[in-house]
Tab-separated table of C-alpha atoms in Angstrom:
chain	number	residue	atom	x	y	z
M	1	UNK	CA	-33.430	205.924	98.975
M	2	UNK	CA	-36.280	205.843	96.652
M	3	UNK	CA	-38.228	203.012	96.108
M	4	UNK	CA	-40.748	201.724	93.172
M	5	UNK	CA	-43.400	199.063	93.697
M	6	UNK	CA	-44.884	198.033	90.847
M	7	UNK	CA	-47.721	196.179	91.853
M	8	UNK	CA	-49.620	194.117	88.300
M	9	UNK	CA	-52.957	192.630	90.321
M	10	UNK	CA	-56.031	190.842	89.486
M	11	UNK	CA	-57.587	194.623	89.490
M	12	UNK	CA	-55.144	197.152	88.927
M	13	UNK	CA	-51.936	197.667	88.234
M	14	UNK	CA	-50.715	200.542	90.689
M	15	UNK	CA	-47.328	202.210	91.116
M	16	UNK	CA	-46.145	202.971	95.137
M	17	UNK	CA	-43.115	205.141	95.423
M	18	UNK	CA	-42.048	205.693	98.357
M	19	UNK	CA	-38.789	207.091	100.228
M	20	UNK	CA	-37.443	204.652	102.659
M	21	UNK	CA	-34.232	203.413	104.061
M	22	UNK	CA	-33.526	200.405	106.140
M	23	UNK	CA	-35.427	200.185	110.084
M	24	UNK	CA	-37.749	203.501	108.778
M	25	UNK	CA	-40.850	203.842	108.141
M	26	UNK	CA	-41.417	203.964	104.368
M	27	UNK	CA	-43.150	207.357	103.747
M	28	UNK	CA	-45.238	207.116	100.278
M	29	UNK	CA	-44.362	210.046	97.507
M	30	UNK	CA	-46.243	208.981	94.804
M	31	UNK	CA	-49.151	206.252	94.037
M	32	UNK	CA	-51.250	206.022	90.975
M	33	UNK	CA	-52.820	203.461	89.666
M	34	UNK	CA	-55.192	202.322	86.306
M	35	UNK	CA	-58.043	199.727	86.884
M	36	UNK	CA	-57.624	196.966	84.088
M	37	UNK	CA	-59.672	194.178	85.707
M	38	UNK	CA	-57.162	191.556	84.713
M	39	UNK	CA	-59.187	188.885	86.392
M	40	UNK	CA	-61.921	189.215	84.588
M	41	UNK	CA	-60.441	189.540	80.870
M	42	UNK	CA	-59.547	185.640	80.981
M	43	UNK	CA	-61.000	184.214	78.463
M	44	UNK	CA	-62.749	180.585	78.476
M	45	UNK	CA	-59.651	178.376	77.210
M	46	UNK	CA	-57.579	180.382	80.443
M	47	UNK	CA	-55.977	182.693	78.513
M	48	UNK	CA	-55.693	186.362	79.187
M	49	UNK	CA	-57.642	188.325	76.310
M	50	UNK	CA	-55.654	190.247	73.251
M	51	UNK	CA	-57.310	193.285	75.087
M	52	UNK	CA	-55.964	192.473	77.949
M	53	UNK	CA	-52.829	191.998	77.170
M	54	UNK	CA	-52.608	195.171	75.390
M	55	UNK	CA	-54.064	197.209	78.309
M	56	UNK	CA	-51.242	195.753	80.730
M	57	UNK	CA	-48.425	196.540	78.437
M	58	UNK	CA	-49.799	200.108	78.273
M	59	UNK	CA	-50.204	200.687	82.119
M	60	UNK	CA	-47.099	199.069	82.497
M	61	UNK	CA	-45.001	201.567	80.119
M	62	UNK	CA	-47.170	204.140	81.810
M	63	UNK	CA	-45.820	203.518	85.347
M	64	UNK	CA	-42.352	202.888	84.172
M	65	UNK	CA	-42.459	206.451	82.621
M	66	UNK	CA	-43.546	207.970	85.780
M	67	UNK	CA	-41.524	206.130	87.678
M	68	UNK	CA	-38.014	207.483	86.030
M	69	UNK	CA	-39.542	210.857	86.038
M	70	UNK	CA	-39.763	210.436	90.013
M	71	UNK	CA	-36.127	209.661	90.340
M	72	UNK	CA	-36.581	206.263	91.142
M	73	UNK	CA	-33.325	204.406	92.365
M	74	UNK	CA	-34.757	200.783	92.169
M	75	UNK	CA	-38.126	199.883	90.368
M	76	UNK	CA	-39.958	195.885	92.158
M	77	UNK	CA	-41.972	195.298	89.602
M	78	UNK	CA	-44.549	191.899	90.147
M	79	UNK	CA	-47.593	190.376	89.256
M	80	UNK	CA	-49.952	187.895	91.440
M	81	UNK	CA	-52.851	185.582	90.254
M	82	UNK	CA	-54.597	187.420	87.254
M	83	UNK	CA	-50.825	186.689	85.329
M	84	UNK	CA	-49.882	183.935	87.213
M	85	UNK	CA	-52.908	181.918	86.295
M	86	UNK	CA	-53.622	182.784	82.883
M	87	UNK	CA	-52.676	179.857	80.203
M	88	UNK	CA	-50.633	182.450	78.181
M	89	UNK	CA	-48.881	184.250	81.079
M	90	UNK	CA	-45.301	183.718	79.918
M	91	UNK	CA	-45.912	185.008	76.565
M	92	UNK	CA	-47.533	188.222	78.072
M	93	UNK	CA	-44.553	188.409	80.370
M	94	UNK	CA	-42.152	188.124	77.725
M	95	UNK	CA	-44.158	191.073	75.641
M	96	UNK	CA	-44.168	193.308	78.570
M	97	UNK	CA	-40.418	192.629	79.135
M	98	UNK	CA	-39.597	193.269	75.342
M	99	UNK	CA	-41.843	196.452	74.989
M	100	UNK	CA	-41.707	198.086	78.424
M	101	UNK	CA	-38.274	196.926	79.668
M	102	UNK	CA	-39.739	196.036	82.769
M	103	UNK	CA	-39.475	192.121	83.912
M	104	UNK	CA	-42.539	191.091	86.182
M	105	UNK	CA	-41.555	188.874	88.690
M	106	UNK	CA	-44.771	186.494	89.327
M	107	UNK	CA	-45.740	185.886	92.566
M	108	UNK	CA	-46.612	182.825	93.781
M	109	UNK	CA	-49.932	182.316	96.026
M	110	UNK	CA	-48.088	181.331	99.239
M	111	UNK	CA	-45.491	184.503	98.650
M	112	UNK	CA	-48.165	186.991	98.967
M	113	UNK	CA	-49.338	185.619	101.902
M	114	UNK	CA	-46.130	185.821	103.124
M	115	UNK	CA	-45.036	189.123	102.172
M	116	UNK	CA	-48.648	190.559	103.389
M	117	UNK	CA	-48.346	188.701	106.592
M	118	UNK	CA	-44.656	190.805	106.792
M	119	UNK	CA	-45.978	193.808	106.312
M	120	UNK	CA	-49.129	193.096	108.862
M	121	UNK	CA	-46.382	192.273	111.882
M	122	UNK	CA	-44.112	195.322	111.148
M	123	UNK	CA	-47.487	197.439	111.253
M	124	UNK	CA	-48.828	195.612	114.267
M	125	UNK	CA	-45.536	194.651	116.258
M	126	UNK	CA	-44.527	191.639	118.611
M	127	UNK	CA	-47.289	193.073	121.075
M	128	UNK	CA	-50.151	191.672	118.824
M	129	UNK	CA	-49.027	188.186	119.698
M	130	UNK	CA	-50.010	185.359	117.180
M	131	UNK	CA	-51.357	186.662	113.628
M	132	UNK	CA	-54.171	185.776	111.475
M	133	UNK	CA	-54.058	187.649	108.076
M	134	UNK	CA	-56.723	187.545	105.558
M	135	UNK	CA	-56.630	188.841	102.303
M	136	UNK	CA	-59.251	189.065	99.540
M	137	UNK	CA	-57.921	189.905	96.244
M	138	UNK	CA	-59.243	190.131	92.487
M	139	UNK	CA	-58.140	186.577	91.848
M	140	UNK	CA	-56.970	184.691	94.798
M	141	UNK	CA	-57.609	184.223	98.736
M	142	UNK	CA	-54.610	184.616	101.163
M	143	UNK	CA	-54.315	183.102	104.491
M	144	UNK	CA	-51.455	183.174	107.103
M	145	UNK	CA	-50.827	182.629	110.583
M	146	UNK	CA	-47.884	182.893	112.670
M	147	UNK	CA	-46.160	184.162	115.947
M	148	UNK	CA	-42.890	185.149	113.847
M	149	UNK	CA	-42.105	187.861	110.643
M	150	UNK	CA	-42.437	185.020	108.437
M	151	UNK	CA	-45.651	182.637	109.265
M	152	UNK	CA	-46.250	179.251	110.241
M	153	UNK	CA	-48.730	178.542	107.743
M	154	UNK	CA	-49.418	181.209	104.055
M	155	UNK	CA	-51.769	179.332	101.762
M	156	UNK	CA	-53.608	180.819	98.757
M	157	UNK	CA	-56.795	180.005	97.361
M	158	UNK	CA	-58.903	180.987	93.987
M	159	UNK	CA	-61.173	182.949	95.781
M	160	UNK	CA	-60.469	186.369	94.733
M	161	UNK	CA	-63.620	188.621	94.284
M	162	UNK	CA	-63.222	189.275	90.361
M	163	UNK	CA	-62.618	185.932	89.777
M	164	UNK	CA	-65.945	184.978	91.381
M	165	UNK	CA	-67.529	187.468	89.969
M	166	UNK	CA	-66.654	186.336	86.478
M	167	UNK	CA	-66.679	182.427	86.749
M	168	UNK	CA	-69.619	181.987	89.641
M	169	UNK	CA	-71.709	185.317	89.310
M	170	UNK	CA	-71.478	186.001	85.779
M	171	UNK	CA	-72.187	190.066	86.753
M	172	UNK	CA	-70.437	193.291	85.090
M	173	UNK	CA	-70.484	197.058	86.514
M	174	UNK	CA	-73.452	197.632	83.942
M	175	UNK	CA	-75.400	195.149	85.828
M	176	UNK	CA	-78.781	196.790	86.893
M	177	UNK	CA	-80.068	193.633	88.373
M	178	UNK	CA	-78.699	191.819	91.468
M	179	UNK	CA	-77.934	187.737	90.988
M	180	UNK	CA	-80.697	185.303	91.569
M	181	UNK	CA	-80.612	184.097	95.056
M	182	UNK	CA	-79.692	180.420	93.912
M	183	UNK	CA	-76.722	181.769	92.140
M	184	UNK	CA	-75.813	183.510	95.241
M	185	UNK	CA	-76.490	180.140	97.508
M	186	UNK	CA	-74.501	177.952	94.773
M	187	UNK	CA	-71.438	180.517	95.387
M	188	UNK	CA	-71.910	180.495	99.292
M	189	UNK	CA	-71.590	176.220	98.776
M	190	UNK	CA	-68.452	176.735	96.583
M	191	UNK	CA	-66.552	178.916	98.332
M	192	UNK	CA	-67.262	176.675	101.733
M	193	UNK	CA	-65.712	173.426	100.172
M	194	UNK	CA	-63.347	175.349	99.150
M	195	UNK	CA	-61.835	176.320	102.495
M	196	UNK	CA	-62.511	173.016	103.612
M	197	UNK	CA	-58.734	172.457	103.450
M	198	UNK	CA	-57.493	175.788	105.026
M	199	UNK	CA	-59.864	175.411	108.121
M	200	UNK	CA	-58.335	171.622	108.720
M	201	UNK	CA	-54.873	173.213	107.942
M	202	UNK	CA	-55.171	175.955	110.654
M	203	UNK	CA	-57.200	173.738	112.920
M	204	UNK	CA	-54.642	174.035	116.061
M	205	UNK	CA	-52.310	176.911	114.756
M	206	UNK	CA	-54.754	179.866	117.143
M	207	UNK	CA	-53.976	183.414	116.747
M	208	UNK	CA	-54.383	186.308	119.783
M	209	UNK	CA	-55.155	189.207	116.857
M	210	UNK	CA	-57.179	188.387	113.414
M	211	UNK	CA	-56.630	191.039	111.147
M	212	UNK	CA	-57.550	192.203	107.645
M	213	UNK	CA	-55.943	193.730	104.842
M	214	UNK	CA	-56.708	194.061	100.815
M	215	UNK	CA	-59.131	196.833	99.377
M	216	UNK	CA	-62.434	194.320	99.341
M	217	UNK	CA	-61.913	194.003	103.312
M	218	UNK	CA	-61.647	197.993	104.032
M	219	UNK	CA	-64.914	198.571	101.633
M	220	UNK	CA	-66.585	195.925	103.622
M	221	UNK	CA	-65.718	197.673	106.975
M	222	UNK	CA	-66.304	200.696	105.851
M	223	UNK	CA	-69.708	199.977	105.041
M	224	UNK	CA	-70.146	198.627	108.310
M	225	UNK	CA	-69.368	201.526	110.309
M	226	UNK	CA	-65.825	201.655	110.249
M	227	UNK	CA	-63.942	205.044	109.855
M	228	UNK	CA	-63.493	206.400	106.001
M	229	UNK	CA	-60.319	207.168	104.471
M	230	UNK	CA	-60.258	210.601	105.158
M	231	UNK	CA	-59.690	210.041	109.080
M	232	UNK	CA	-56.456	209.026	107.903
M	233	UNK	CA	-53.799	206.252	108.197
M	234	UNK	CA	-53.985	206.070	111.594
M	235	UNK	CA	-57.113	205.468	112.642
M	236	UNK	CA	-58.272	202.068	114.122
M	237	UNK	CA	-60.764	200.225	112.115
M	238	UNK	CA	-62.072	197.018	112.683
M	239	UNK	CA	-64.526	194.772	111.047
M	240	UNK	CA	-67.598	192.778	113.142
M	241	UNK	CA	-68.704	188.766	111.747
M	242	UNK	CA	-72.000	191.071	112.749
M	243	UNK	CA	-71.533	193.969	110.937
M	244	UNK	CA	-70.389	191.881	107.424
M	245	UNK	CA	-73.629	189.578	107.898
M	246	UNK	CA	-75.697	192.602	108.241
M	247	UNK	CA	-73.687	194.377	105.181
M	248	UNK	CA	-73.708	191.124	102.901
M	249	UNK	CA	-77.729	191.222	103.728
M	250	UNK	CA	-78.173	194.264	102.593
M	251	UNK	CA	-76.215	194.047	99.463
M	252	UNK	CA	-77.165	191.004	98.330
M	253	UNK	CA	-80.474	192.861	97.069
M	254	UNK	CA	-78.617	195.829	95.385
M	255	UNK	CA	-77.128	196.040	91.881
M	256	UNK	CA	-73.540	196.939	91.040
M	257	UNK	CA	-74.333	200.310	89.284
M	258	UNK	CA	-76.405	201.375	92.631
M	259	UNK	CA	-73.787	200.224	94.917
M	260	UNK	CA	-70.872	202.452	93.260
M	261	UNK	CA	-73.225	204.912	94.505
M	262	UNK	CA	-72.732	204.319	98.467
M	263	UNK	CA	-69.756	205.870	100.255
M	264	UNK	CA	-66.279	204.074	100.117
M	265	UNK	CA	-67.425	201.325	97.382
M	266	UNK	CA	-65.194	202.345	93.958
M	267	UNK	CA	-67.141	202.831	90.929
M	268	UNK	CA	-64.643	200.251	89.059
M	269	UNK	CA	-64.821	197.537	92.083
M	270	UNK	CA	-68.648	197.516	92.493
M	271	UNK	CA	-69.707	194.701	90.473
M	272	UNK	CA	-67.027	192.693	92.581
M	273	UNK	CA	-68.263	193.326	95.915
M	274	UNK	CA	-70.693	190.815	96.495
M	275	UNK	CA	-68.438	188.108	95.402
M	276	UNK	CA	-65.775	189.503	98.178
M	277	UNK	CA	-68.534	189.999	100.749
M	278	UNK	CA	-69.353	185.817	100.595
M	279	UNK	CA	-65.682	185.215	100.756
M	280	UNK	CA	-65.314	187.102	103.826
M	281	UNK	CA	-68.446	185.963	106.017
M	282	UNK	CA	-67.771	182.551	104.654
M	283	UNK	CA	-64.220	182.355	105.808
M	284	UNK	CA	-64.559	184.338	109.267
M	285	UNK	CA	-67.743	181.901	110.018
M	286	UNK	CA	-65.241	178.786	108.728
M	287	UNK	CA	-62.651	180.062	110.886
M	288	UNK	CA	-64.875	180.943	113.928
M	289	UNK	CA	-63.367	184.547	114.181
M	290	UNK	CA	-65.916	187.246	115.950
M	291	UNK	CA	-63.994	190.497	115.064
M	292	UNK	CA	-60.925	191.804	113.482
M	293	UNK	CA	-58.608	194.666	112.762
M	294	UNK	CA	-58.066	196.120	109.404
M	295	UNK	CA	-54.115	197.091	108.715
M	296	UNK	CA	-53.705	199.838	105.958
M	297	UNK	CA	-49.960	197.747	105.027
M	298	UNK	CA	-50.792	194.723	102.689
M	299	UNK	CA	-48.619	193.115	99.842
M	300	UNK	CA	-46.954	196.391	98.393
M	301	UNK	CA	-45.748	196.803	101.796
M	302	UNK	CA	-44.608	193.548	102.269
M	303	UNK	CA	-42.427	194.147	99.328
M	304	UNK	CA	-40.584	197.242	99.987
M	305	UNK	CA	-39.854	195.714	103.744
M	306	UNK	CA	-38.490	192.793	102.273
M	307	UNK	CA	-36.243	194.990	99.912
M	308	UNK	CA	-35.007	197.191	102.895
M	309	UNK	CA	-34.153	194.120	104.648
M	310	UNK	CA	-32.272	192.605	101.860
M	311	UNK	CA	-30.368	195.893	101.540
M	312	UNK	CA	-29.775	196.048	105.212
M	313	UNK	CA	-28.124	199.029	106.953
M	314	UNK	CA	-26.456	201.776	104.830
């Protein structure tokens, strides 16, 4: 059958078809995707902007559109922490509902990690043992461990790259100036107490294989030596506590505009990176992790396997 993921994030909203049936491997036929920034369009009383607002309904018609033309037989159609935070996130549901006919199912923070921690085991198998996942999205921080398909412990956290960017950085992609180094410190100090309560909580859970997924993690690795894109799906990447110190050094001096100009950093994520860069040391320092293995399978993933396995066999 043919599957649509409509994935609403805290960056993009992007539209995964793939072709799939139950105990395959889902085989991608169509992605696109338009970069709307959600995260960073909520204004100061919580809300998400008029702008917005708009923007989303448009992408999400957009992907709808495409999505018949492509013969779709079922549409999953969600949205994580951008909507799920902002103050006015059921009216903007209900508008994309009523002008799109699409109904956004809102994630919660736990159910991402969850679903991404799903699609990490199916990718990895039983032989990787106990899991660590890590995720760094636009607007939120996921976290799971586990032995099992579902894990012992998913926990979210706001510490999604946009949304530092915005509330802790106060940097756009226009930027031609890198933060002050106190403004860098002060979001080092924030982001520590705010793990405080994941490290207790995994304090005695272990893992045998840490592993990344998530867009800010594969830019990160990339720029530390891992393979590009364009060695394809297959090929192992990893991601050295060395190699992100030395990368988070070195961008720490350089603004966004210059580093949409290095290899594998997106034009529309650049401002953002930073942010994500002091998530990641900060939590594989936290969590005493020395190196890990980036899976190409993250939330969208997660989703369509959960699908298949609700349909079960034809």
């Amino acid at each position: 059958m043919r599957l649509g993921v409509l994935d609403v994030g805290s960056n993009t909203v992007h539209l995964l078809v793939v072709d799939a049936h139950h105990g395959a491997h889902p085989w991608p036929a169509h992605s696109e995707k338009v970069v709307l920034r959600l995260a960073e369009q909520i204004g100061p009383d919580g809300a998400l902007t008029r702008a917005g607002a708009d923007a989303l309904v448009e992408a999400v018609g957009m992907a709808r559109q495409a999505a018949v033309g492509l013969a779709t037989d079922d549409l999953i159609a969600f949205a994580t922490s951008a909507v799920r935070d902002a103050t006015n996130g059921a009216e903007v549901l209900a508008r994309v509902r009523d002008e799109t006919g699409v109904r956004l199912e809102v994630l919660a923070g736990a159910d991402e990690a969850r679903l991404t921690f799903l699609a990490v085991r199916r990718w990895f198998g039983w032989s990787a043992g106990r899991l660590l996942v890590l995720d760094i999205g636009g607007g939120s921080l996921e976290v799971a461990a586990g032995i099992d398909e579902d894990p012992d412990v998913a926990v979210s956290l706001p510490l999604g790259a946009g949304r530092l960017t915005r509330e802790r950085l106060g940097v756009d992609p226009t930027t031609a100036t890198p933060p002050p180094a106190e403004v860098v410190e002060d979001l080092r100090e924030y982001v520590d107490q705010t793990l405080d309560p994941v490290v207790e909580q995994m304090t005695g859970v272990g893992w045998d294989r840490p592993v990344v997924t998530s867009k800010t993690f594969r830019t990160l690795a990339r720029l530390a030596g891992a393979a590009p894109s364009s060695a394809g799906l297959w090929a192992p990447r990893r991601l050295t506590r060395t190699g992100l110190r030395q990368v988070l050094t070195f961008i720490r001096h350089i603004p966004p505009v210059q580093l949409a100009e290095l290899e594998g950093v997106s034009a529309g994520r650049s401002h953002q990176l930073l942010a994500g860069a002091v998530v990641a040391e900060a939590v594989l320092r936290r969590l005493d992790v020395e190196a890990l293995d980036v899976c190409p399978w993250a939330l969208r993933e997660g989703v369509i396997l959960r699908r298949l396995d609700q349909l079960g066999p034809v």
